[in-house]
Coordinates of C-alpha atoms and ligand atoms in Angstrom, one line a residue:
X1 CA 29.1 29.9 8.2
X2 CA 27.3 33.1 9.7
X3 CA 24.2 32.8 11.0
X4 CA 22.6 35.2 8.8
X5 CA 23.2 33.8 6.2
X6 CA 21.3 30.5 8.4
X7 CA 18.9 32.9 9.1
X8 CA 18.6 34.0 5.1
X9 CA 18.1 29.7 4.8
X10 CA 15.3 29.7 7.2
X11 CA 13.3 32.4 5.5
X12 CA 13.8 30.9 1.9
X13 CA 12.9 27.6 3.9
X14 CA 9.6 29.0 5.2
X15 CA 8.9 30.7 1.1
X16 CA 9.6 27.5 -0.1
X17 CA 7.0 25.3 3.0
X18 CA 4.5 28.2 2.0
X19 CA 4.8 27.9 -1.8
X20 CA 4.2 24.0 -2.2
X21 CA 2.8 23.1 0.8
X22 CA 3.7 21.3 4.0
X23 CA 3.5 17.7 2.8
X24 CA 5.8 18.6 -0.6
X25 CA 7.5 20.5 2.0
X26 CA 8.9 17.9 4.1
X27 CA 8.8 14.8 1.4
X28 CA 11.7 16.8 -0.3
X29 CA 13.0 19.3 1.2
X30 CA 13.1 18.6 4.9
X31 CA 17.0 17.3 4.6
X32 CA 18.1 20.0 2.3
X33 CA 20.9 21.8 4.0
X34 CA 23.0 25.3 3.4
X35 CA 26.4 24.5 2.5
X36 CA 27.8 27.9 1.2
X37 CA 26.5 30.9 -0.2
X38 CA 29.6 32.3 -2.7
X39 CA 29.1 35.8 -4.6
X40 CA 25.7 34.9 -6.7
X41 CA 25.8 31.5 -6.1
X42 CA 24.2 29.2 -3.1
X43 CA 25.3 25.7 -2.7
X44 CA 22.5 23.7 -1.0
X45 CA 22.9 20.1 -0.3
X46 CA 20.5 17.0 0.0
X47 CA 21.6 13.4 1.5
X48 CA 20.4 11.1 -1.4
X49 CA 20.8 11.5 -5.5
X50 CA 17.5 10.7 -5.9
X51 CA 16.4 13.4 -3.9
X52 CA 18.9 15.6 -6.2
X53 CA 17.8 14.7 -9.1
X54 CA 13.8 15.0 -8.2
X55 CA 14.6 18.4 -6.9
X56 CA 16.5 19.5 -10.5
X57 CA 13.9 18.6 -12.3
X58 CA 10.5 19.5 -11.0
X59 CA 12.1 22.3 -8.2
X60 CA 14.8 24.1 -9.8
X61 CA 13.3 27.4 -10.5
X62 CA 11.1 27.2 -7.6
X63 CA 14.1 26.8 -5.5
X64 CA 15.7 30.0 -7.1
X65 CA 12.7 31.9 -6.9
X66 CA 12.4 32.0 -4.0
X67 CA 16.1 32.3 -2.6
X68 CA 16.0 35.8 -5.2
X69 CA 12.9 36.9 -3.7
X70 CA 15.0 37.0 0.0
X71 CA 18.7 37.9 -1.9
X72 CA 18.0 39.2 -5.4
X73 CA 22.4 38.8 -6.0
X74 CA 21.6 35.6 -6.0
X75 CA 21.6 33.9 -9.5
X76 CA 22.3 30.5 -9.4
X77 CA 21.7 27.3 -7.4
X78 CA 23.6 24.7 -6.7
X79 CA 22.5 21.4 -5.6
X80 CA 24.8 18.4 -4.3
X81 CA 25.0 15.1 -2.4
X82 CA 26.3 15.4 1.2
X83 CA 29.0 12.8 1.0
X84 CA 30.2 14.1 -1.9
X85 CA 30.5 18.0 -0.2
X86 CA 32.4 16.4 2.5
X87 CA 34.9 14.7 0.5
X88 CA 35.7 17.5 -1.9
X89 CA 35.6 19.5 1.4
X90 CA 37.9 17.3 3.1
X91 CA 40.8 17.2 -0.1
X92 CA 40.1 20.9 -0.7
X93 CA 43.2 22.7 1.2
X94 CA 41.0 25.9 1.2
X95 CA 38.7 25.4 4.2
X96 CA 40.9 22.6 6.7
X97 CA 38.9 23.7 9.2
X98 CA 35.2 23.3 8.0
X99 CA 37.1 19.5 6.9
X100 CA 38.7 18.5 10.0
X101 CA 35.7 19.8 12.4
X102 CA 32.8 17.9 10.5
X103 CA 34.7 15.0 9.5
X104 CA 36.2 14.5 13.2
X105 CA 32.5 15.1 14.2
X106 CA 31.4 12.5 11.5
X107 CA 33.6 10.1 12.7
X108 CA 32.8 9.9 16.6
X109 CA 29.3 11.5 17.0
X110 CA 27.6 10.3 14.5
X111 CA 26.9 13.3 12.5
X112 CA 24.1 11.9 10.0
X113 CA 25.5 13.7 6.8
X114 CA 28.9 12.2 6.6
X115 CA 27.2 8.3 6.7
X116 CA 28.1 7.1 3.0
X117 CA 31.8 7.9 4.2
X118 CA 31.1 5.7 6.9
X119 CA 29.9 2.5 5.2
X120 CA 30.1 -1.1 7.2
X121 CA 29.1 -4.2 5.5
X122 CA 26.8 -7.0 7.7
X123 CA 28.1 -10.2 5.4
X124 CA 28.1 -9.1 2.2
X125 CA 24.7 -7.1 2.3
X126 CA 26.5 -4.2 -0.3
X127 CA 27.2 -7.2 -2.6
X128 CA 24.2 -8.6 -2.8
X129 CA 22.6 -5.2 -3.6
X130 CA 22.0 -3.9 -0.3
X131 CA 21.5 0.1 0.3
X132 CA 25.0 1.1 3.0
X133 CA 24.9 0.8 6.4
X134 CA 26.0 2.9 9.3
X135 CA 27.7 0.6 11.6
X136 CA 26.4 2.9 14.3
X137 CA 22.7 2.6 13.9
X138 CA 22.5 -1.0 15.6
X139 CA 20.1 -2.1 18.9
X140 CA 22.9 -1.4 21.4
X141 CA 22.6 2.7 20.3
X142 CA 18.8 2.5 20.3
X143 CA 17.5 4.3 23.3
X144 CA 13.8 2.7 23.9
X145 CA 11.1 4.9 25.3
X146 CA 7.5 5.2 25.5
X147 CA 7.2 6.6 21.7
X148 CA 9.3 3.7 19.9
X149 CA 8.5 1.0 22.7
X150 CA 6.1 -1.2 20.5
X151 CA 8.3 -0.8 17.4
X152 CA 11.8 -1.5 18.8
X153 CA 9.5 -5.0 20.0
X154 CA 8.7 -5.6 16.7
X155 CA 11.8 -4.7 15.3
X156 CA 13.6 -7.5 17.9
X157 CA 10.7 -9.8 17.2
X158 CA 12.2 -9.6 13.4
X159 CA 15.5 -10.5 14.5
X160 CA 14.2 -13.3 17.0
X161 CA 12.1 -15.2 14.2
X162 CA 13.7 -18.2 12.6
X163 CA 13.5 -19.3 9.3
X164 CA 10.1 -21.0 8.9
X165 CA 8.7 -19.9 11.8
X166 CA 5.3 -18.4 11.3
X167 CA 5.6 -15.2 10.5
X168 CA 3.7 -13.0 13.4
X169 CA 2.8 -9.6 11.3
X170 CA 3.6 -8.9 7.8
X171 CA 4.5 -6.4 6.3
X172 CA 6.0 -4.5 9.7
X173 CA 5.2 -1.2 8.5
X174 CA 6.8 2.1 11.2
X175 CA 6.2 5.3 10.5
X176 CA 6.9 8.2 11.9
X177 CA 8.3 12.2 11.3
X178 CA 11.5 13.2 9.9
X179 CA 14.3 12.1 12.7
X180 CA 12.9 10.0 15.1
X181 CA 14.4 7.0 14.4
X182 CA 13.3 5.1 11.8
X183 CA 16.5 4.5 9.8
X184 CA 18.1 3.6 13.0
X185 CA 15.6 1.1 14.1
X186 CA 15.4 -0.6 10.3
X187 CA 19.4 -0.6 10.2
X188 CA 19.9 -2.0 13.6
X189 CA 17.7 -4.9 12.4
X190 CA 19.2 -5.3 9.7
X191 CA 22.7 -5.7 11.3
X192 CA 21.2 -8.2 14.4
X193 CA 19.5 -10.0 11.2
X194 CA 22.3 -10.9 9.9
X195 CA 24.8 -11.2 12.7
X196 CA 22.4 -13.4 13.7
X197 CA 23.0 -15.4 10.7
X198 CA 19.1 -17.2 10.6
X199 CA 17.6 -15.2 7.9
X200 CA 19.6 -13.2 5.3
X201 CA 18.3 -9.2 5.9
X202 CA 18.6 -6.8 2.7
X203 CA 18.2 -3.0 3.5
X204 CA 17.3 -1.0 0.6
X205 CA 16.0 2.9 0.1
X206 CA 13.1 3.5 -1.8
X207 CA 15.6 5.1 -4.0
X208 CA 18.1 1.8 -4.4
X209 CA 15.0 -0.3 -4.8
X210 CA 13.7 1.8 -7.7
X211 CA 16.7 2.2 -9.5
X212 CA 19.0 -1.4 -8.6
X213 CA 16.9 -3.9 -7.3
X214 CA 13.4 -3.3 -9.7
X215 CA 15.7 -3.2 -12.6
X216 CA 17.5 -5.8 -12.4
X217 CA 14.4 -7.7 -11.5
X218 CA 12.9 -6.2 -14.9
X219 CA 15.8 -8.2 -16.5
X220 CA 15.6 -11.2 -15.5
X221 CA 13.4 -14.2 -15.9
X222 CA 10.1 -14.5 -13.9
X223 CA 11.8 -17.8 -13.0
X224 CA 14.4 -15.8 -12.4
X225 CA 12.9 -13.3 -10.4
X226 CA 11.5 -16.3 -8.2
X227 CA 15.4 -18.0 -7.5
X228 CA 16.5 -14.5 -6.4
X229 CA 13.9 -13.7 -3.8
X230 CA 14.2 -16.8 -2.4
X231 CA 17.8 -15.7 -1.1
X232 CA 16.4 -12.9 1.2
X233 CA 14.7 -13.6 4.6
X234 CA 13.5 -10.4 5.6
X235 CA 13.5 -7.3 2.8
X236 CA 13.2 -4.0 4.8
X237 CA 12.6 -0.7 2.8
X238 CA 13.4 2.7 4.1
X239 CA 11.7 5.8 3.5
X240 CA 8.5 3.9 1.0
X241 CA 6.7 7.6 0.4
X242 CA 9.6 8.0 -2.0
X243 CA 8.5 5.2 -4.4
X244 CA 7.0 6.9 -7.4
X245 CA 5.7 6.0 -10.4
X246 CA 3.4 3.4 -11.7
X247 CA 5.4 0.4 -12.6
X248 CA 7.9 0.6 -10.1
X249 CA 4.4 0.3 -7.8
X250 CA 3.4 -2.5 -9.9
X251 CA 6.7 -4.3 -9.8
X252 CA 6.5 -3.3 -5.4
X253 CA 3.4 -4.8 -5.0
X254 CA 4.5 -8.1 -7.1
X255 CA 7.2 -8.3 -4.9
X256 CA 5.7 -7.4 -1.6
X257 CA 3.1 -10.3 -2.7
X258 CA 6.0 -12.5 -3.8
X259 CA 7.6 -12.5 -0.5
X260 CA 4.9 -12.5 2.0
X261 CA 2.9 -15.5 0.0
X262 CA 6.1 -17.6 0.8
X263 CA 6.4 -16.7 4.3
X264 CA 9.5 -13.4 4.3
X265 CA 9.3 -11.0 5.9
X266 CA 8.9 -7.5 5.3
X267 CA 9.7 -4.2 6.9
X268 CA 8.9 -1.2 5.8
X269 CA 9.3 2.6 6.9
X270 CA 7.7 5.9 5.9
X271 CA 7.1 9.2 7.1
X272 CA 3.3 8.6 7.1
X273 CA 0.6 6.1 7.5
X274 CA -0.4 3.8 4.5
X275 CA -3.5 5.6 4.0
X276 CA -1.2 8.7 3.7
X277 CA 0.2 7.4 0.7
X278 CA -1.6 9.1 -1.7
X279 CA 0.5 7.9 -4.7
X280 CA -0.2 4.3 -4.3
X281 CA -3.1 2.5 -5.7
X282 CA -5.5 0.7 -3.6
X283 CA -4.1 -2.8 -3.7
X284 CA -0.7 -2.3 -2.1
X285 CA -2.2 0.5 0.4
X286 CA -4.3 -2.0 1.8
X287 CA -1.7 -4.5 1.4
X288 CA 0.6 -3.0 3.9
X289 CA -2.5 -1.7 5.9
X290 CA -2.8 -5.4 6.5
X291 CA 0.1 -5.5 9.0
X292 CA 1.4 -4.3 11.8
X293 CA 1.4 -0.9 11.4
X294 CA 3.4 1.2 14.5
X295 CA 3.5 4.4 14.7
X296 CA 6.9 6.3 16.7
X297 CA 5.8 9.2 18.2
X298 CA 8.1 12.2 19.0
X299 CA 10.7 12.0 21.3
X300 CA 9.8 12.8 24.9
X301 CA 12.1 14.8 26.9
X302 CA 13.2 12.1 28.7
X303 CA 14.4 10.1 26.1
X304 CA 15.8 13.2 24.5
X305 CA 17.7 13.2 27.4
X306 CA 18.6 9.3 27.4
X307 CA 19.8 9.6 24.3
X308 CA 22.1 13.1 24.3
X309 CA 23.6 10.9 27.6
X310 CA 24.3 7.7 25.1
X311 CA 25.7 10.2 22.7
X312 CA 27.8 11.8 25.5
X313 CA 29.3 8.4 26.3
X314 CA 30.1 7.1 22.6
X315 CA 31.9 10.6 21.9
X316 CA 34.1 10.2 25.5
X317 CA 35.7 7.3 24.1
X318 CA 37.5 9.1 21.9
X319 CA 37.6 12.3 23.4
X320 CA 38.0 11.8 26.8
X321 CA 38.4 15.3 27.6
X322 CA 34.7 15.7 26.4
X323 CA 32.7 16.5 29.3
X324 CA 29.2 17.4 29.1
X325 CA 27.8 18.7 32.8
X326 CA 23.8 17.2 33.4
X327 CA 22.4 20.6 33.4
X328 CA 23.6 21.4 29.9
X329 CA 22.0 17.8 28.6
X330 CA 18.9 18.9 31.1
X331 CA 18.6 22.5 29.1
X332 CA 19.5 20.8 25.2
X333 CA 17.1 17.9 26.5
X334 CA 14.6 20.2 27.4
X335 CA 14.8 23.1 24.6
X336 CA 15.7 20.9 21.3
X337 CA 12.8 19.2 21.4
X338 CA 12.3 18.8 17.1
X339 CA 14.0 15.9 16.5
X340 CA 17.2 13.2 16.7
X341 CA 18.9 14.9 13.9
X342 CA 19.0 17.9 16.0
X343 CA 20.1 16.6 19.1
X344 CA 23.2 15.6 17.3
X345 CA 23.3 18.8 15.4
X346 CA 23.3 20.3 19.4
X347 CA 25.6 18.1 20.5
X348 CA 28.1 18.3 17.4
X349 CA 28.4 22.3 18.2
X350 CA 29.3 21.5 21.7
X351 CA 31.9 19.4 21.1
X352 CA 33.4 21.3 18.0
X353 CA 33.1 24.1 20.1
X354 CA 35.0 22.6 22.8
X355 CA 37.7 21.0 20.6
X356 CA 38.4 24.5 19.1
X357 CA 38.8 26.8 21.9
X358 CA 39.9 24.2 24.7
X359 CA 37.2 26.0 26.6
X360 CA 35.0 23.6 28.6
X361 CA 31.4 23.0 27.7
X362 CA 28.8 25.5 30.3
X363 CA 25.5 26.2 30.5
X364 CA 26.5 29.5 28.9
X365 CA 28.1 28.4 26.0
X366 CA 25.4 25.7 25.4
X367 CA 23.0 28.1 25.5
X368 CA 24.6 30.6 22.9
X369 CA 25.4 27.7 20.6
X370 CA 22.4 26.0 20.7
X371 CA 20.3 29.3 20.4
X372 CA 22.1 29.7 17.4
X373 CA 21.3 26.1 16.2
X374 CA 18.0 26.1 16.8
X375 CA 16.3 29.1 16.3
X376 CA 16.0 29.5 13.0
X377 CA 14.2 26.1 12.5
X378 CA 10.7 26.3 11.7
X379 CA 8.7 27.7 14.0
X380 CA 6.1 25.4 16.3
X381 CA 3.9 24.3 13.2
X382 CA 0.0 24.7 13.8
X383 CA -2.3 23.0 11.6
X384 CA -5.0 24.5 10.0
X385 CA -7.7 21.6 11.1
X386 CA -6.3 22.2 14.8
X387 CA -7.3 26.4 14.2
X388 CA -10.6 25.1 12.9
X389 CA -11.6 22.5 15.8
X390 CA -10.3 25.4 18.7
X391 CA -12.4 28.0 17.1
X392 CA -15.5 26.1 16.8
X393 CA -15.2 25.1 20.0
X394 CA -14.9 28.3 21.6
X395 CA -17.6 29.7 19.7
X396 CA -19.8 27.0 19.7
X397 CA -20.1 26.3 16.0
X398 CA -19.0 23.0 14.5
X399 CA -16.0 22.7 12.1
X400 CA -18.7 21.7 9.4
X401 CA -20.6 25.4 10.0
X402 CA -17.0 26.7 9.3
X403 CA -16.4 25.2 6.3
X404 CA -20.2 25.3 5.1
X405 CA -21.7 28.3 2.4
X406 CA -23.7 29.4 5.1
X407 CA -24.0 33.2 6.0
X408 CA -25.2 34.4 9.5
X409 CA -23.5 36.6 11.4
X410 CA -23.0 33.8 14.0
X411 CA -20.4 31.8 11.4
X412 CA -19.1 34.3 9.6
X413 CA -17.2 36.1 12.1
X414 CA -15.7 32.7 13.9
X415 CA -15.1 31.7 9.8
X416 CA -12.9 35.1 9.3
X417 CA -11.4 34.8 12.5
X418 CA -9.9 31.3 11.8
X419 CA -9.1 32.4 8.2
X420 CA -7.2 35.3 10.1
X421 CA -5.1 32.8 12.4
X422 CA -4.7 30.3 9.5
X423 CA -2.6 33.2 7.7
X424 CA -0.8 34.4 10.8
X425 CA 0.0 31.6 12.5
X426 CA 0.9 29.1 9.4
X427 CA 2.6 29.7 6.2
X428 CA 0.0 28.5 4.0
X429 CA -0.8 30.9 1.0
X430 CA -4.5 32.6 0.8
X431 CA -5.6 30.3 -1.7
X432 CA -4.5 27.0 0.1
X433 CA -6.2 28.7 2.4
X434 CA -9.2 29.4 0.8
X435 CA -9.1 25.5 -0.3
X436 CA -9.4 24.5 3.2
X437 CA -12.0 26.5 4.0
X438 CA -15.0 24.9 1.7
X439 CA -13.0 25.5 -1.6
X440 CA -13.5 29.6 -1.3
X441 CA -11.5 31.7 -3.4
X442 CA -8.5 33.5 -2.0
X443 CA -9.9 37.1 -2.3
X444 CA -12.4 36.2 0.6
X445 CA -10.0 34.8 2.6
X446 CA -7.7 38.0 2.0
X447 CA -11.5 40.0 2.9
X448 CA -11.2 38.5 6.1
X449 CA -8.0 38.5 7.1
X450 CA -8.1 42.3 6.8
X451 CA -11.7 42.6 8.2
X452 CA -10.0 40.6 11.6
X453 CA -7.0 43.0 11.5
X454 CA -9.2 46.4 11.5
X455 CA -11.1 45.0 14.1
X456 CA -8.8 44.0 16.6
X457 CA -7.6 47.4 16.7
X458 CA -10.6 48.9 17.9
X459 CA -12.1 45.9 19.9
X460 CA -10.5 44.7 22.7
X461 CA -13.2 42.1 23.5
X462 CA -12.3 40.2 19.9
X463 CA -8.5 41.4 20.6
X464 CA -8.6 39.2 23.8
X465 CA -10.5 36.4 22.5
X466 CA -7.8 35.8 19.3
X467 CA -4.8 36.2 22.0
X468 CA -6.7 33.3 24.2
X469 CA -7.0 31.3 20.5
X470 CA -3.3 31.8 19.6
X471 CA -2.1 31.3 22.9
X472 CA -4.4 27.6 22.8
X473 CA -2.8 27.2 19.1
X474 CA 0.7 27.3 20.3
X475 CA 1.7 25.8 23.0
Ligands
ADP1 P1 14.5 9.0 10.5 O1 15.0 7.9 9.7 O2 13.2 8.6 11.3 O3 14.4 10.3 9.9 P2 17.0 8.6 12.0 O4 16.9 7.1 12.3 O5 17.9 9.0 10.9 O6 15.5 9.2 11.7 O7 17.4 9.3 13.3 C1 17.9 10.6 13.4 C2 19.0 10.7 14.4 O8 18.4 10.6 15.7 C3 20.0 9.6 14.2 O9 21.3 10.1 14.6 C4 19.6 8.6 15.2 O10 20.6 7.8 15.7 C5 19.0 9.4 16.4 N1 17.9 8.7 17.1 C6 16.6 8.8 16.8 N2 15.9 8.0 17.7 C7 16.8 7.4 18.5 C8 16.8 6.5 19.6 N3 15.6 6.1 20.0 N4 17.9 6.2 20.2 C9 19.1 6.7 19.8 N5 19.2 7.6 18.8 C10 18.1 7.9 18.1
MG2 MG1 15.4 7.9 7.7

C-alpha cells in the first residue's frame, strides 16, 4: 500500500483521537488498521467482531466524517475482521503477493493479525468454551524484564499452585497499554495451566465471555451454573475494559464472587487500573482492587532489544537465510520504542523485505523501512495534567491557581499559556480543553490561544520560555 495513503490513515487517526477523546480513542480504535483504500471506498479492519460491531453502531458516521474531511472522494467505509481479510486475501488470485508476504509472515514471525488462522488447542480449551489460542504466546517466548518482572512471577505463581492450595492473591489483575504483553502473558498461562494438567485454565475475551459463556450461564440452572464452574481452576479474562453493560456486570461479579468464594483462581487483564474502570459499579471495582493488582510498564530498550533478538531466532528456523546484523536490532531497539506490536510490525518489513528482493537486511534499508513504519504513528502523546504541573512549576503557581476562577495577571498569563500548549502540543479539541481547565467554555480557551500566538511574535522573552516548556513536554 503507499504510504500516503498510511499517511492519509494517520491524519484521520489523529481527527478521529481529537474528536472522542484519548480514552474512547484507544478502547476502540487503537487496533484499527488500513487495509485498502479502492475508488470511494476505504476498507479499515479491527481484530475482534465485537470491536466491529461496537464501531458500526455507535462510530460509523464519525468514522466517515472524518476520513471525508481528509479525502472528500471518499464515500463509504468499510469495516472487517482481520482473519477474515486475510483469508479472502489469501483465496483471492488478485493480490498473491499481499497473500503470500503476510501469510508467510503470519506463519513464522508471529504477525499478531493473522492469530485466529493460527488456532492451537491446550486439551480441549475451544471445547469447553475457551476464547483461541496462539500456540506462540507461551512462557518460553516471554522475554522478562524490569517492566513485566512482578507479573510474569505472578503469572508462574498461577501455573505453580495446585489444586487446593491456598490461593496467594485473587483476583491477579495486570494491566497495562496497548502491546506490551498482556495477552501473551495470560495465554502462556493458560497453555503451562493446562499442560501442567493440575488445574483446568479457561481463556476467555471480554467479548467471548459476554456473548458465550454469560449466556449460556443465563440458561442454565443456578444449580447448574454451580456444577459448571466447578470444572474450571483458574478463569483468566482478557482485555476486562470491554465488558459493557449492566447485567453482563451483574452476571461478572456473581461469577467473579462464585469462583473466588470456593477457592479458583482468577486472572484478569485490562488496559487500565480498576479504578479506571469507569463503567463498573462499585462492588466489582473494589472487588478486583482487592487483589494483586500489577501494573507492566513500557518496554525498556533493552528488552525491546531482548525480544526483536527472540524474534530474530524463532524466524531463522525457517528462514535460515534471515540474518539480522546487531546494529540494525540496536537502531529498531532503540527507535521503535511504542510498543510489542510494532516491533513485529518492524521486524515483519525486514524480513518481507528481504524475502522479496534477495537483498540482505542493512542498517540502510532498516532505516528506510522502519522510517516508513513508524512515522506516521501518533506522535509522542503529552498529557494535558503533565502541561499543567510543568507550567505551574515554572511559574510558581499551583495547578489549583490554574484551574481556579481567579483573575490576576500573575495566573492568567501562565493559565493562557498552558491553554496554548494544550492545543499545540495534544489533539484535544478547545472545548475538552476548556473542560480541563475549570470547566471554561471553549471561546476563552480559543481567546488564549491566540492571545499566546500574537505574543510570541513580538516577545522573545515569552518566545523562549514556551520553547523551554515544550522542549520539558516532549522529551
Ligand atoms: P497486549 O495484549 O498487552 O496488547 P500482546 O500480548 O498482544 O499485547 O503483545 C503484543 C506483541 O508484543 C505480541 O507479539 C507479543 O508477543 C509481543 N510482546 C510483548 N511483550 C513481550 C515480551 N515480554 N516478550 C516477548 N514478546 C512480547
Ligand atoms: Mg491483548
Amino acid at each position: 500500500m503507499a504510504s500516503t495513503d498510511q499517511d492519509r490513515w494517520s491524519r484521520v487517526k489523529g481527527r478521529l483521537r481529537a474528536e472522542v477523546g484519548d480514552d474512547v480513542y484507544s478502547s476502540w480504535f487503537a487496533r484499527m488498521d488500513l487495509e485498502a483504500i479502492e475508488d470511494d471506498t476505504v476498507r479499515l479492519s479491527v481484530p475482534t467482531r465485537f470491536l466491529k460491531s461496537w464501531i458500526q453502531s455507535h462510530y460509523a458516521e464519525k468514522v466517515l466524517a472524518c476520513w471525508q474531511a481528509e479525502e472528500p472522494k471518499i464515500l463509504r467505509v468499510e469495516l472487517t475482521v482481520r482473519s477474515a481479510v486475510l483469508r479472502t486475501a489469501v483465496v483471492k488470485p488478485k493480490a498473491p503477493d499481499l497473500a503470500d508476504h503476510r501469510d508467510g509472515n503470519a506463519a513464522r514471525l508471529g504477525n499478531g493479525d493473522s492469530r485466529n488462522m493460527l488456532i492451537g488447542d491446550a486439551g480441549g480449551h475451544e471445547a469447553l468454551g475457551g476464547s483461541p489460542l496462539d500456540p506462540r504466546l507461551t512462557f518460553e517466548s516471554f522475554v522478562v524484564g524490569r517492566s513485566n518482572t512482578l507479573a510474569h512471577a505472578a503469572a508462574k505463581q498461577v501455573v505453580a499452585a495446585k489444586r487446593g492450595d491456598p490461593v496467594m492473591f485473587n483476583p491477579l489483575y495486570i494491566h497495562a497499554g496497548v502491546g506490551l504483553g498482556k495477552t501473551h502473558l495470560l495465554q502462556a498461562t493458560t497453555w503451562a495451566g493446562n499442560a501442567v494438567g493440575e488445574r483446568k485454565v479457561l481463556y476467555l475475551t471480554a467479548e467471548k465471555f459476554m456473548y458465550g459463556f454469560v449466556s449460556a450461564l443465563r440458561t442454565q440452572t443456578a444449580l447448574a451454573f454451580k456444577e459448571a464452574l466447578r470444572g474450571i481452576g483458574v478463569l483468566v479474562i482478557d482485555d476486562l475494559q470491554f465488558l459493557q453493560g449492566k447485567s453482563t456486570q451483574a452476571e461478572f461479579c456473581h461469577t467473579l464472587n462464585a469462583l473466588i468464594d470456593a477457592g479458583r483462581q482468577v486472572v484478569i487483564a485490562s488496559d487500565r487500573p480498576p479504578s479506571d474502570l469507569e463503567s463498573l459499579d462499585d462492588r466489582v471495582r473494589s472487588r478486583l482492587a482487592g487483589g494483586l493488582v500489577v501494573e507492566m510498564g513500557s518496554l525498556g530498550e533493552e528488552l525491546r532489544f531482548e525480544i526483536l533478538k527472540s524474534r530474530v531466532m524463532a524466524a531463522r528456523a525457517h528462514h535460515p537465510g534471515f540474518d539480522v546484523p546487531l546494529p540494525v536490532l540496536t537502531y529498531i531497539a532503540k527507535t521503535v520504542t511504542h510498543n510489542g506490536r510494532d516491533l513485529e510490525g518492524a521486524l515483519n518489513r525486514l524480513l518481507a523485505h528481504n524475502k522479496l528482493t534477495g537483498h540482505p537486511v542493512t542498517l540502510e534499508m532498516a532505516e528506510r523501512e522502519v522510517r516508513d513504519l513508524i512515522r506516521p504513528q501518533e506522535p509522542k502523546r503529552v498529557k494535558i495534567e503533565d502541561i499543567q504541573r510543568v507550567v505551574a512549576r515554572q511559574y510558581n503557581v499551583s495547578r489549583s491557581d490554574l484551574l481556579s476562577s481567579r483573575r490576576t495577571a500573575n495566573v492568567v498569563r501562565p493559565r493562557q499559556v498552558a491553554m496554548y500548549l494544550a492545543k499545540t502540543l495534544t489533539l484535544r479539541s478547545l472545548p475538552e480543553i476548556g473542560r480541563r481547565f475549570g470547566g471554561r467554555d471553549h471561546t476563552t480557551v480559543l481567546h488564549a490561544v491566540r492571545k499566546i500566538e500574537g505574543l510570541v511574535g513580538n516577545d522573545n522573552v515569552l518566545a523562549e520560555e514556551i520553547e523551554i516548556l515544550k522542549r520539558q513536554l516532549q522529551d
